[in-house]
Coordinates of C-alpha atoms in Angstrom, one line a residue:
A328 CA -0.1 -0.3 0.4
K329 CA 2.9 2.4 0.7
L330 CA 4.3 1.9 -2.9
K331 CA 1.5 2.3 -4.3
K332 CA 0.8 5.5 -2.7
K333 CA 4.7 7.0 -3.2
H334 CA 3.7 6.0 -7.7
V335 CA 0.2 7.9 -7.3
C336 CA 0.5 11.1 -5.3
P337 CA 3.2 12.5 -8.1
L338 CA 0.2 11.0 -10.9
L339 CA -2.5 12.8 -8.9
L340 CA -0.6 15.1 -8.2
Y341 CA 0.2 16.2 -11.8
F342 CA -3.7 16.0 -12.7
A343 CA -4.8 18.5 -10.2
Q344 CA -2.3 20.9 -11.4
V345 CA -3.8 21.4 -15.4
D346 CA -5.4 23.7 -14.0
R347 CA -3.9 25.6 -11.4
K348 CA -1.7 28.4 -10.8
P349 CA 2.3 28.2 -11.3
N350 CA 4.3 27.3 -7.8
F351 CA 7.4 30.0 -7.4
I352 CA 10.5 29.1 -5.7
L353 CA 12.8 31.6 -6.0
M354 CA 16.4 30.9 -4.2
I355 CA 18.6 34.7 -3.7
V356 CA 22.4 34.0 -2.6
D357 CA 24.0 36.3 -0.2
D358 CA 26.9 38.3 -1.5
M359 CA 27.8 35.9 -3.9
G360 CA 29.5 37.1 -7.2
I361 CA 28.8 36.3 -10.8
G362 CA 32.0 34.5 -12.1
D363 CA 31.6 31.8 -9.1
V364 CA 29.3 29.6 -11.0
G365 CA 31.0 27.3 -13.5
C366 CA 27.6 28.6 -16.0
Y367 CA 28.8 31.5 -16.1
G368 CA 32.2 30.8 -16.6
N369 CA 34.1 29.2 -13.1
D370 CA 35.8 26.4 -13.9
T371 CA 37.2 25.7 -10.3
I372 CA 34.2 25.9 -8.4
R373 CA 32.0 22.6 -8.7
T374 CA 28.2 23.9 -9.2
P375 CA 26.7 21.4 -10.9
N376 CA 23.4 21.9 -9.2
I377 CA 23.0 25.2 -10.0
D378 CA 24.2 24.5 -13.7
R379 CA 21.3 22.3 -14.1
L380 CA 19.3 24.7 -13.6
A381 CA 20.4 26.5 -16.1
S382 CA 20.7 23.7 -18.9
E383 CA 17.5 23.3 -18.3
G384 CA 16.3 26.3 -18.1
V385 CA 17.1 30.0 -19.2
K386 CA 19.8 31.5 -18.9
L387 CA 20.7 35.6 -17.6
N388 CA 23.4 36.8 -19.2
Q389 CA 23.0 41.0 -17.9
H390 CA 21.0 40.3 -14.5
I391 CA 20.8 43.7 -13.2
A392 CA 20.9 44.3 -8.7
A393 CA 19.1 47.6 -8.2
A394 CA 21.3 48.1 -6.0
P395 CA 24.5 47.4 -5.3
L396 CA 24.3 46.2 -1.1
C397 CA 21.8 44.2 0.8
T398 CA 19.0 46.2 2.0
P399 CA 18.5 48.6 -0.2
S400 CA 18.7 45.2 -3.3
R401 CA 16.0 43.0 -1.6
A402 CA 13.3 46.3 -1.3
A403 CA 14.0 46.8 -4.5
F404 CA 13.5 43.2 -5.5
L405 CA 10.6 42.6 -3.8
T406 CA 8.1 46.6 -4.6
G407 CA 9.5 45.6 -8.4
R408 CA 10.8 49.7 -7.7
Y409 CA 14.1 51.3 -6.5
A410 CA 15.0 51.4 -3.0
L411 CA 14.7 55.2 -3.2
R412 CA 10.8 55.0 -3.7
S413 CA 10.0 53.4 -0.9
G414 CA 12.9 55.4 1.7
M415 CA 15.0 52.3 1.4
G416 CA 17.9 54.4 0.1
S417 CA 20.8 56.1 2.3
T418 CA 22.5 59.0 2.1
G419 CA 26.0 58.9 4.0
R420 CA 27.4 56.1 6.0
V421 CA 25.3 53.8 7.1
Q422 CA 24.4 51.4 3.1
V423 CA 22.2 48.5 5.1
L424 CA 19.9 47.8 8.6
L425 CA 22.7 47.6 11.4
F426 CA 20.5 46.7 14.6
L427 CA 17.6 44.6 14.9
G428 CA 16.7 47.5 17.7
G429 CA 16.3 50.1 15.3
S430 CA 13.5 51.4 14.0
G431 CA 14.0 51.4 10.0
G432 CA 12.6 49.2 7.8
L433 CA 10.1 48.4 4.7
P434 CA 7.8 50.6 5.3
P435 CA 4.5 48.8 5.8
N436 CA 2.5 51.3 3.7
E437 CA 5.2 49.3 0.7
T438 CA 3.6 46.7 -1.9
T439 CA 5.1 43.4 -2.4
F440 CA 5.0 40.9 -4.9
A441 CA 3.9 38.7 -1.9
K442 CA 1.4 40.6 -0.5
R443 CA -0.5 40.4 -4.4
L444 CA -0.3 36.9 -4.6
Q445 CA -2.0 36.2 -1.1
Q446 CA -4.4 38.3 -2.6
Q447 CA -4.9 36.1 -5.7
G448 CA -5.0 32.7 -3.3
Y449 CA -1.5 31.9 -3.2
T450 CA 0.0 30.5 1.2
T451 CA 3.3 32.4 0.5
G452 CA 7.0 31.5 3.1
L453 CA 10.2 33.2 3.7
V454 CA 12.3 31.2 4.7
G455 CA 16.3 32.8 5.2
K456 CA 17.4 36.4 5.4
W457 CA 15.0 39.3 5.9
H458 CA 17.2 42.4 6.5
L459 CA 14.3 44.7 6.3
G460 CA 13.4 45.9 9.3
V461 CA 11.5 44.2 12.2
N462 CA 9.5 47.3 14.4
C463 CA 8.4 50.8 14.8
E464 CA 7.0 51.9 17.3
R465 CA 6.8 49.7 19.9
R466 CA 8.4 46.0 20.5
G467 CA 6.0 43.7 19.0
D468 CA 4.3 46.2 16.4
H469 CA 6.5 44.0 13.4
C470 CA 5.3 46.6 11.2
H471 CA 8.1 45.6 9.0
H472 CA 8.4 42.2 9.7
P473 CA 7.4 39.7 7.1
N474 CA 4.7 38.7 7.8
Q475 CA 3.3 42.2 7.0
H476 CA 4.4 42.5 3.3
G477 CA 2.9 39.0 2.2
F478 CA 4.5 36.3 3.7
S479 CA 2.3 33.9 5.9
Y480 CA 5.3 32.2 7.1
F481 CA 8.3 33.7 7.9
Y482 CA 11.2 31.1 9.7
G483 CA 14.8 32.1 9.2
M484 CA 17.0 35.7 10.3
P485 CA 15.0 38.9 10.7
F486 CA 18.5 40.4 10.4
T487 CA 21.6 39.1 8.3
L488 CA 24.1 37.1 8.6
F489 CA 27.6 38.5 10.0
N490 CA 31.2 38.5 11.5
D491 CA 29.5 39.9 14.9
C492 CA 27.3 35.8 15.3
V493 CA 30.4 33.8 15.4
S494 CA 33.0 34.4 17.9
G495 CA 36.8 34.9 16.7
E496 CA 35.6 36.9 13.3
G497 CA 35.9 40.4 14.0
T498 CA 32.9 43.0 13.9
D499 CA 31.0 44.0 10.7
V500 CA 28.8 47.2 12.8
L501 CA 30.5 50.5 13.4
A502 CA 33.8 48.9 14.4
D503 CA 36.3 52.7 14.3
L504 CA 32.8 53.9 17.0
Q505 CA 33.4 51.4 19.2
H506 CA 36.8 51.0 19.3
T507 CA 36.5 55.4 20.3
L508 CA 33.7 54.3 23.0
R509 CA 36.0 51.5 24.5
N510 CA 38.6 54.2 24.2
L511 CA 36.7 56.4 26.0
S512 CA 35.1 54.1 29.1
L513 CA 38.7 52.9 29.6
M514 CA 40.4 56.5 30.0
L515 CA 37.5 58.0 32.1
G516 CA 38.0 54.4 34.4
L517 CA 41.0 55.2 34.7
G518 CA 40.1 59.3 35.4
L519 CA 37.1 57.4 38.3
V520 CA 40.3 55.7 39.9
T521 CA 42.5 58.8 40.0
L522 CA 39.6 61.5 41.0
V523 CA 36.3 59.6 42.2
R524 CA 34.0 62.2 41.4
V525 CA 30.5 61.8 40.7
I526 CA 30.0 63.8 37.7
L527 CA 32.8 61.6 36.0
F528 CA 31.4 57.8 37.4
L529 CA 28.3 59.2 35.5
L530 CA 30.2 60.0 32.5
V531 CA 31.5 56.3 32.9
W532 CA 28.1 55.1 33.6
L533 CA 27.0 56.7 30.2
T534 CA 29.7 55.3 28.3
I535 CA 29.9 51.9 29.0
T536 CA 26.5 51.9 28.6
V537 CA 26.2 53.5 25.4
W538 CA 29.5 51.2 24.2
Y539 CA 28.9 47.3 26.0
V540 CA 25.2 47.4 25.7
P541 CA 24.3 47.6 22.4
F542 CA 28.1 46.2 20.9
V543 CA 29.3 43.9 23.1
L544 CA 25.8 42.1 23.0
L545 CA 25.2 42.3 19.4
P546 CA 25.1 38.3 18.8
T547 CA 22.5 38.8 21.5
W548 CA 20.5 41.1 19.5
N549 CA 20.9 40.7 15.4
C550 CA 22.2 37.1 15.9
I551 CA 18.3 35.5 16.6
I552 CA 15.9 33.4 14.2
M553 CA 12.0 33.6 14.6
R554 CA 8.9 31.6 13.9
N555 CA 6.7 34.2 12.1
Q556 CA 6.8 37.1 14.9
E557 CA 7.8 34.4 17.3
V558 CA 11.6 34.5 18.7
V559 CA 12.4 30.6 19.1
E560 CA 16.4 31.0 19.3
Q561 CA 18.4 34.2 20.8
P562 CA 22.0 34.0 20.2
M563 CA 21.8 31.6 17.3
T564 CA 23.8 28.9 16.6
V565 CA 25.3 29.3 14.0
E566 CA 26.3 25.8 13.0
T567 CA 23.8 24.3 12.4
L568 CA 21.9 26.8 10.3
P569 CA 22.2 25.2 6.7
Q570 CA 20.6 22.4 7.3
R571 CA 18.1 24.3 9.7
L572 CA 17.4 26.1 6.4
L573 CA 16.7 23.6 4.4
G574 CA 14.9 21.6 6.1
E575 CA 12.1 24.5 6.9
A576 CA 12.7 26.1 2.9
Q577 CA 11.7 21.8 2.0
N578 CA 8.5 21.1 4.6
F579 CA 7.7 24.3 3.3
I580 CA 7.0 23.0 -0.2
K581 CA 5.6 19.4 1.0
R582 CA 2.9 20.9 3.1
N583 CA 1.7 23.3 0.3
A584 CA 2.6 20.7 -3.1
D585 CA -1.2 20.6 -3.6
R586 CA -2.0 24.3 -3.6
P587 CA -0.2 27.6 -5.3
F588 CA 2.6 28.8 -3.5
L589 CA 5.3 31.1 -3.3
L590 CA 8.7 30.5 -1.3
I591 CA 11.4 32.4 -0.9
F592 CA 14.5 30.8 0.5
S593 CA 16.8 34.0 1.6
L594 CA 19.7 32.0 2.0
L595 CA 22.8 33.3 4.1
H596 CA 25.7 31.0 2.2
V597 CA 28.2 33.1 1.3
H598 CA 27.6 35.9 3.3
V599 CA 30.6 36.5 6.5
P600 CA 31.2 34.2 8.3
L601 CA 31.7 31.8 6.2
F602 CA 30.2 28.2 7.6
E603 CA 32.4 25.4 8.3
T604 CA 30.2 22.2 7.7
P605 CA 32.4 19.3 8.2
G606 CA 31.0 17.6 5.2
F607 CA 31.7 20.5 3.1
A608 CA 34.8 21.4 4.7
G609 CA 38.3 21.7 2.7
R610 CA 36.5 20.2 -0.2
S611 CA 37.2 23.0 -2.8
R612 CA 40.4 23.9 -4.6
H613 CA 38.8 27.7 -2.7
G614 CA 39.4 27.8 0.7
R615 CA 36.2 28.7 3.0
Y616 CA 34.3 30.2 0.9
G617 CA 35.1 27.4 -2.3
D618 CA 33.5 25.2 0.4
N619 CA 30.8 27.9 1.2
M620 CA 29.6 27.9 -2.4
E621 CA 29.6 24.2 -3.1
E622 CA 28.0 24.1 0.1
M623 CA 24.9 26.3 -1.1
D624 CA 25.0 24.3 -4.8
W625 CA 24.3 21.3 -2.8
I626 CA 21.6 23.0 -1.0
I627 CA 19.8 24.7 -3.9
G628 CA 19.8 20.4 -5.5
K629 CA 18.4 19.2 -2.1
V630 CA 15.8 21.7 -2.5
T631 CA 15.3 21.1 -7.0
E632 CA 15.1 17.2 -5.9
T633 CA 12.1 18.0 -3.6
V634 CA 10.3 19.6 -6.5
D635 CA 11.0 16.7 -9.0
S636 CA 10.2 14.0 -6.4
L637 CA 6.9 15.5 -5.4
G638 CA 6.1 15.9 -9.5
L639 CA 5.9 20.2 -8.8
A640 CA 8.6 20.6 -11.5
N641 CA 6.1 21.1 -14.9
N642 CA 4.0 23.7 -12.6
T643 CA 6.6 24.9 -10.5
L644 CA 9.3 28.3 -12.3
M645 CA 12.1 28.0 -10.0
Y646 CA 14.6 31.5 -10.3
F647 CA 18.3 31.4 -9.0
T648 CA 19.9 34.6 -8.5
S649 CA 22.2 37.0 -5.9
D650 CA 21.7 39.7 -4.1
H651 CA 24.4 41.8 -5.0
G652 CA 28.5 41.4 -6.2
G653 CA 31.3 39.2 -4.1
H654 CA 32.6 41.8 -2.3
I655 CA 36.2 41.5 -3.1
E656 CA 37.7 43.6 -0.1
D657 CA 36.6 40.9 2.4
A658 CA 40.0 38.9 3.3
D659 CA 41.9 37.7 6.5
A660 CA 44.8 35.3 6.9
R661 CA 43.5 32.1 5.7
G662 CA 42.2 33.6 2.5
Q663 CA 39.9 35.5 0.4
K664 CA 35.8 35.6 1.9
G665 CA 34.2 37.5 -0.9
G666 CA 33.4 36.1 -4.2
W667 CA 34.6 36.9 -7.3
N668 CA 33.0 39.3 -10.4
G669 CA 34.2 37.6 -13.4
I670 CA 35.7 40.4 -15.9
Y671 CA 33.4 43.1 -14.4
K672 CA 35.0 45.7 -12.5
G673 CA 34.5 46.6 -8.6
G674 CA 32.0 44.7 -6.8
K675 CA 29.7 44.7 -3.3
A676 CA 28.8 48.9 -2.5
M677 CA 30.4 50.0 -5.9
G678 CA 27.9 52.0 -7.4
G679 CA 27.0 51.5 -11.3
W680 CA 31.0 49.2 -11.7
E681 CA 29.0 46.0 -13.1
G682 CA 30.4 43.8 -10.8
G683 CA 28.3 44.9 -7.1
I684 CA 25.3 44.8 -9.5
R685 CA 25.9 42.6 -12.7
V686 CA 24.3 39.1 -10.6
P687 CA 23.4 35.6 -12.1
G688 CA 19.8 35.2 -13.2
I689 CA 18.2 31.5 -14.1
F690 CA 14.8 30.9 -14.4
R691 CA 13.3 27.2 -14.4
W692 CA 10.4 25.5 -15.7
P693 CA 10.0 22.8 -17.7
G694 CA 7.4 22.2 -20.3
R695 CA 7.0 26.0 -20.1
L696 CA 10.7 27.2 -20.7
P697 CA 13.0 26.2 -23.7
A698 CA 16.1 24.7 -22.0
G699 CA 19.9 25.9 -23.4
R700 CA 17.8 29.1 -24.0
V701 CA 20.5 32.3 -23.3
V702 CA 19.6 35.9 -23.1
D703 CA 21.3 38.7 -23.2
E704 CA 19.8 41.3 -23.3
P705 CA 19.7 43.9 -19.9
T706 CA 17.2 42.3 -17.3
S707 CA 16.5 43.4 -13.6
L708 CA 15.6 41.6 -10.3
M709 CA 12.9 44.2 -9.9
D710 CA 11.0 42.2 -12.8
L711 CA 10.3 39.4 -11.0
Y712 CA 7.3 41.1 -10.0
P713 CA 5.6 42.0 -12.8
T714 CA 6.9 38.6 -13.9
L715 CA 4.9 36.8 -10.7
K716 CA 2.3 39.1 -11.2
Y717 CA 1.5 38.3 -15.2
L718 CA 1.7 35.0 -14.1
A719 CA -0.5 34.7 -11.5
Q720 CA -3.4 36.4 -13.2
D721 CA -3.3 39.3 -11.5
T722 CA -4.9 42.5 -13.4
Q723 CA -5.4 44.9 -10.8
P724 CA -4.5 48.0 -10.7
D725 CA -0.4 49.1 -9.5
R726 CA 1.4 51.8 -9.2
L727 CA 4.1 53.0 -11.0
L728 CA 6.8 49.8 -11.3
D729 CA 10.6 50.0 -12.5
G730 CA 10.4 46.2 -13.6
Y731 CA 8.8 44.8 -16.6
N732 CA 7.0 40.9 -17.4
L733 CA 10.5 38.3 -18.4
M734 CA 7.8 36.3 -19.7
P735 CA 8.2 37.3 -23.5
L736 CA 12.0 37.2 -23.3
L737 CA 12.1 33.5 -21.2
E738 CA 9.9 32.0 -23.6
G739 CA 11.1 33.3 -26.5
A740 CA 8.8 35.3 -27.9
A741 CA 10.8 38.9 -27.4
E742 CA 14.2 39.4 -28.1
R743 CA 14.5 42.3 -27.2
S744 CA 14.5 43.5 -23.3
E745 CA 12.1 46.8 -22.8
H746 CA 14.7 47.8 -20.2
E747 CA 16.1 50.7 -23.1
F748 CA 17.2 52.7 -19.6
M749 CA 17.8 51.4 -16.5
L750 CA 19.3 53.4 -13.3
H751 CA 21.7 52.6 -10.7
Y752 CA 21.7 54.5 -7.6
C753 CA 24.2 54.2 -4.4
G754 CA 22.0 55.4 -1.2
I755 CA 20.0 57.7 -3.1
Y756 CA 22.3 59.0 -4.8
L757 CA 21.6 58.7 -9.1
N758 CA 26.0 56.9 -10.0
A759 CA 25.2 55.5 -13.6
V760 CA 23.1 55.3 -16.4
R761 CA 23.2 52.2 -18.7
W762 CA 21.6 52.8 -22.7
H763 CA 20.3 50.1 -25.0
P764 CA 19.2 52.1 -28.2
P765 CA 16.9 50.7 -30.2
G766 CA 18.0 48.7 -33.3
S767 CA 21.8 48.5 -31.4
D768 CA 24.0 45.5 -29.8
S769 CA 25.8 48.3 -27.7
I770 CA 25.0 48.8 -23.9
F771 CA 25.9 52.5 -23.1
K772 CA 26.2 53.3 -19.5
V773 CA 27.4 56.7 -18.1
H774 CA 28.7 57.0 -14.6
F775 CA 28.1 60.5 -13.6
F776 CA 30.6 59.7 -10.6
T777 CA 32.6 57.0 -9.4
P778 CA 33.8 55.3 -5.9
N779 CA 37.7 56.4 -4.8
F780 CA 39.5 52.8 -4.2
T781 CA 41.9 53.4 -1.8
P782 CA 44.9 52.8 -1.4
P783 CA 45.3 54.8 -4.8
G784 CA 45.2 51.9 -7.8
A785 CA 43.5 49.4 -6.2
G786 CA 40.7 48.4 -7.6
G787 CA 38.5 48.3 -3.6
C788 CA 38.0 50.3 -1.2
Y789 CA 40.6 48.5 1.0
E790 CA 40.9 51.1 3.6
T791 CA 37.5 51.5 4.8
K792 CA 36.4 47.5 3.5
V793 CA 33.7 48.5 2.0
C794 CA 33.5 51.9 -0.6
L795 CA 30.9 54.8 0.1
C796 CA 28.7 56.7 -2.3
H797 CA 29.0 60.6 -1.0
G798 CA 31.5 63.3 0.3
D799 CA 35.2 62.7 -0.3
Y800 CA 34.6 59.1 -1.4
V801 CA 33.6 60.2 -4.6
T802 CA 35.0 61.6 -7.5
H803 CA 32.3 63.1 -9.8
H804 CA 32.6 63.7 -14.2
N805 CA 32.3 66.7 -16.0
P806 CA 32.3 64.6 -19.1
P807 CA 30.2 61.1 -17.1
L808 CA 32.3 58.6 -18.1
V809 CA 31.1 56.5 -20.3
Y810 CA 31.4 53.0 -21.4
D811 CA 30.4 49.7 -24.5
L812 CA 29.5 47.1 -22.3
F813 CA 28.7 45.3 -25.9
H814 CA 32.3 45.6 -26.5
D815 CA 34.1 46.0 -23.6
P816 CA 32.1 44.6 -20.3
S817 CA 35.4 45.3 -17.9
E818 CA 35.2 48.9 -18.2
S819 CA 38.1 49.2 -18.5
R820 CA 38.2 52.0 -22.3
P821 CA 36.5 54.8 -21.6
L822 CA 34.9 56.5 -24.7
T823 CA 35.7 59.8 -25.8
R824 CA 34.3 62.4 -28.5
D825 CA 37.1 61.2 -30.5
T826 CA 36.7 57.3 -30.5
E827 CA 32.6 57.3 -30.1
P828 CA 30.6 59.0 -33.1
R829 CA 27.1 58.7 -30.9
F830 CA 29.4 60.2 -27.8
A831 CA 27.0 63.6 -27.3
E832 CA 24.0 61.4 -28.3
I833 CA 24.3 59.0 -25.5
L834 CA 24.4 61.8 -23.3
E835 CA 21.9 63.3 -24.7
Q836 CA 19.3 60.6 -24.3
T837 CA 20.7 59.5 -20.5
A838 CA 19.6 63.0 -19.5
K839 CA 16.6 62.8 -20.6
A840 CA 15.9 59.8 -19.3
V841 CA 17.3 60.5 -15.9
E842 CA 14.9 63.6 -16.1
R843 CA 11.4 61.4 -17.0
H844 CA 13.0 58.8 -14.4
R845 CA 13.1 62.3 -11.0
S846 CA 9.7 63.6 -12.9
T847 CA 7.8 59.9 -12.0
L848 CA 9.6 60.7 -7.8
P849 CA 7.7 63.2 -5.1
Q850 CA 9.8 66.5 -5.6
N851 CA 12.0 66.5 -3.2
Q852 CA 13.1 63.2 -4.1
A853 CA 13.8 64.4 -7.2
G854 CA 16.2 66.7 -5.8
D855 CA 18.3 64.8 -3.9
S856 CA 17.2 66.1 -1.1
H857 CA 17.9 64.9 2.8
T858 CA 14.4 65.4 3.7
A859 CA 12.8 63.0 1.0
S860 CA 8.6 63.0 1.3
V861 CA 8.8 59.3 1.2
P862 CA 10.1 59.4 4.9
N863 CA 13.9 58.1 5.1
Q864 CA 14.3 54.6 6.6
M865 CA 18.1 54.8 5.8
S866 CA 18.8 57.8 8.4
W867 CA 20.7 57.3 12.1
E868 CA 17.6 58.0 13.8
K869 CA 15.5 54.9 12.5
I870 CA 18.9 53.0 12.5
L871 CA 20.5 53.4 15.9
W872 CA 19.7 51.2 18.3
R873 CA 16.6 51.6 20.9
P874 CA 16.1 48.9 23.9
W875 CA 12.6 49.2 23.4
L876 CA 12.3 48.2 19.4
Q877 CA 14.6 44.9 20.2
P878 CA 12.8 41.4 19.6
C879 CA 13.3 39.7 22.4
C880 CA 12.7 35.5 23.9
G881 CA 12.4 36.4 27.4
T882 CA 12.3 39.0 29.5
F883 CA 13.8 41.9 28.8
P884 CA 17.4 42.8 28.4
F885 CA 17.6 38.8 30.2
C886 CA 16.7 38.0 26.5
G887 CA 17.8 34.3 26.0
C888 CA 16.5 30.5 24.1
K889 CA 17.6 27.8 22.2
E890 CA 15.2 25.9 19.1
D891 CA 14.6 22.5 19.9
T892 CA 15.2 20.4 16.9
T893 CA 15.7 17.0 18.1
H894 CA 12.6 16.9 15.4
T895 CA 15.0 18.4 12.2

């Protein structure tokens, strides 16, 4: 009887799917470079499962993230709109959310494709990383939480994996400020010993509070696991996360095999700190980073295996990408910890340079999408929103979107992308514009400013570890730097009026595109004001830690619990 059930169930599922809306499984990796994947040219890191998705589906060769950093890129991905439109673009040093106890995040009134699919009857889930905020005014209001943004189920990190989560890996959060506050507390402490004054005592107490509580206890505050709105582990056990997240993703698929579902599997790989899973440690030819890539590929394979074993493949659109390019400045004595961006210049946090925004884009849907198709046209992570809407037969009115339905390109019904122009932001600052002229293979990119690499002559911002978008950290160009990506994908040979007959036209057409784009923004946003009518979610006021907003397992500040994983 058991054998009969195993053979019949997939068949029943197949007939049940004939008139059913398709399922969507979107797998997004963290900080992975396009050059890390076999089907994008890497011949030393083994990624057979990702490569299989590409051979059985469609591979996009010019797939572009809307931002070169986690928080704004993911906001744009979910909303189909540039992060600036939802207040998720930074104005200064802080470019991503830094504390779970901050009040910034994806605004509650924003619309994600998950919300739209819920309205179409989809069961929706997010497993893994969120990094778009939790609370607004009080602990437990969950205004930014995935459950408020269209996900009926959430399991994972409401923040992101970062070095502070693992002892001995250092810190990623305002390291210089931490160093200053720590030294100040020590100096005041020594003064207290010699002067014994009440005012000095209060200063010592204040300094230690400002430094020790939010920073030294960061693993407790930021490194947590939530199941829906409940904190189930604080601080989390990092070593077992890959297996737990994979199990949750597989179980979500199995639970919802008989109904239309959306699953975003937002992997913690390959962001630092790198995992050291025994089954993968030391297996690759590229140290810990290569080990993590091969573990991540194995996880992708297990998800694909689950879909296929349930008979869901022919009614499931599977998608694989990275939120932005690899972090090339990240290395230690044990080797490179960030990804490789292939032939493309720059990487994570480097504005419009191609290495920070060109990412893998792979779609598999047997029976619907042609196997082995390759698309060289410009596409965007923002295109997922209108594509899923179309496939879910959502025809209700929507606000202005910056993405386009990809299905004509994916199916081969169209050979030309609808993205004639594409804009590249660094924070709230318009960094570059891409133009794909009608009737031409050329793809021109105009850079209005570029980050200053340090030390001089380097290929990244090694002194600050990440590049910044403002002030003395950038160089503005007049006239702008212009490249033709079709002939110069590495952006190594800037065009001039003497070498490019269309030089003046390129500047004119991109300037007009910028003006049309800015006309769709609130007036003070279009003017690059720091006081945009859409509230800025990335200001210091919203970024910094507030104890009354901190998610907590137990009674604050005595937060702590461990998840029972015996069932996993």
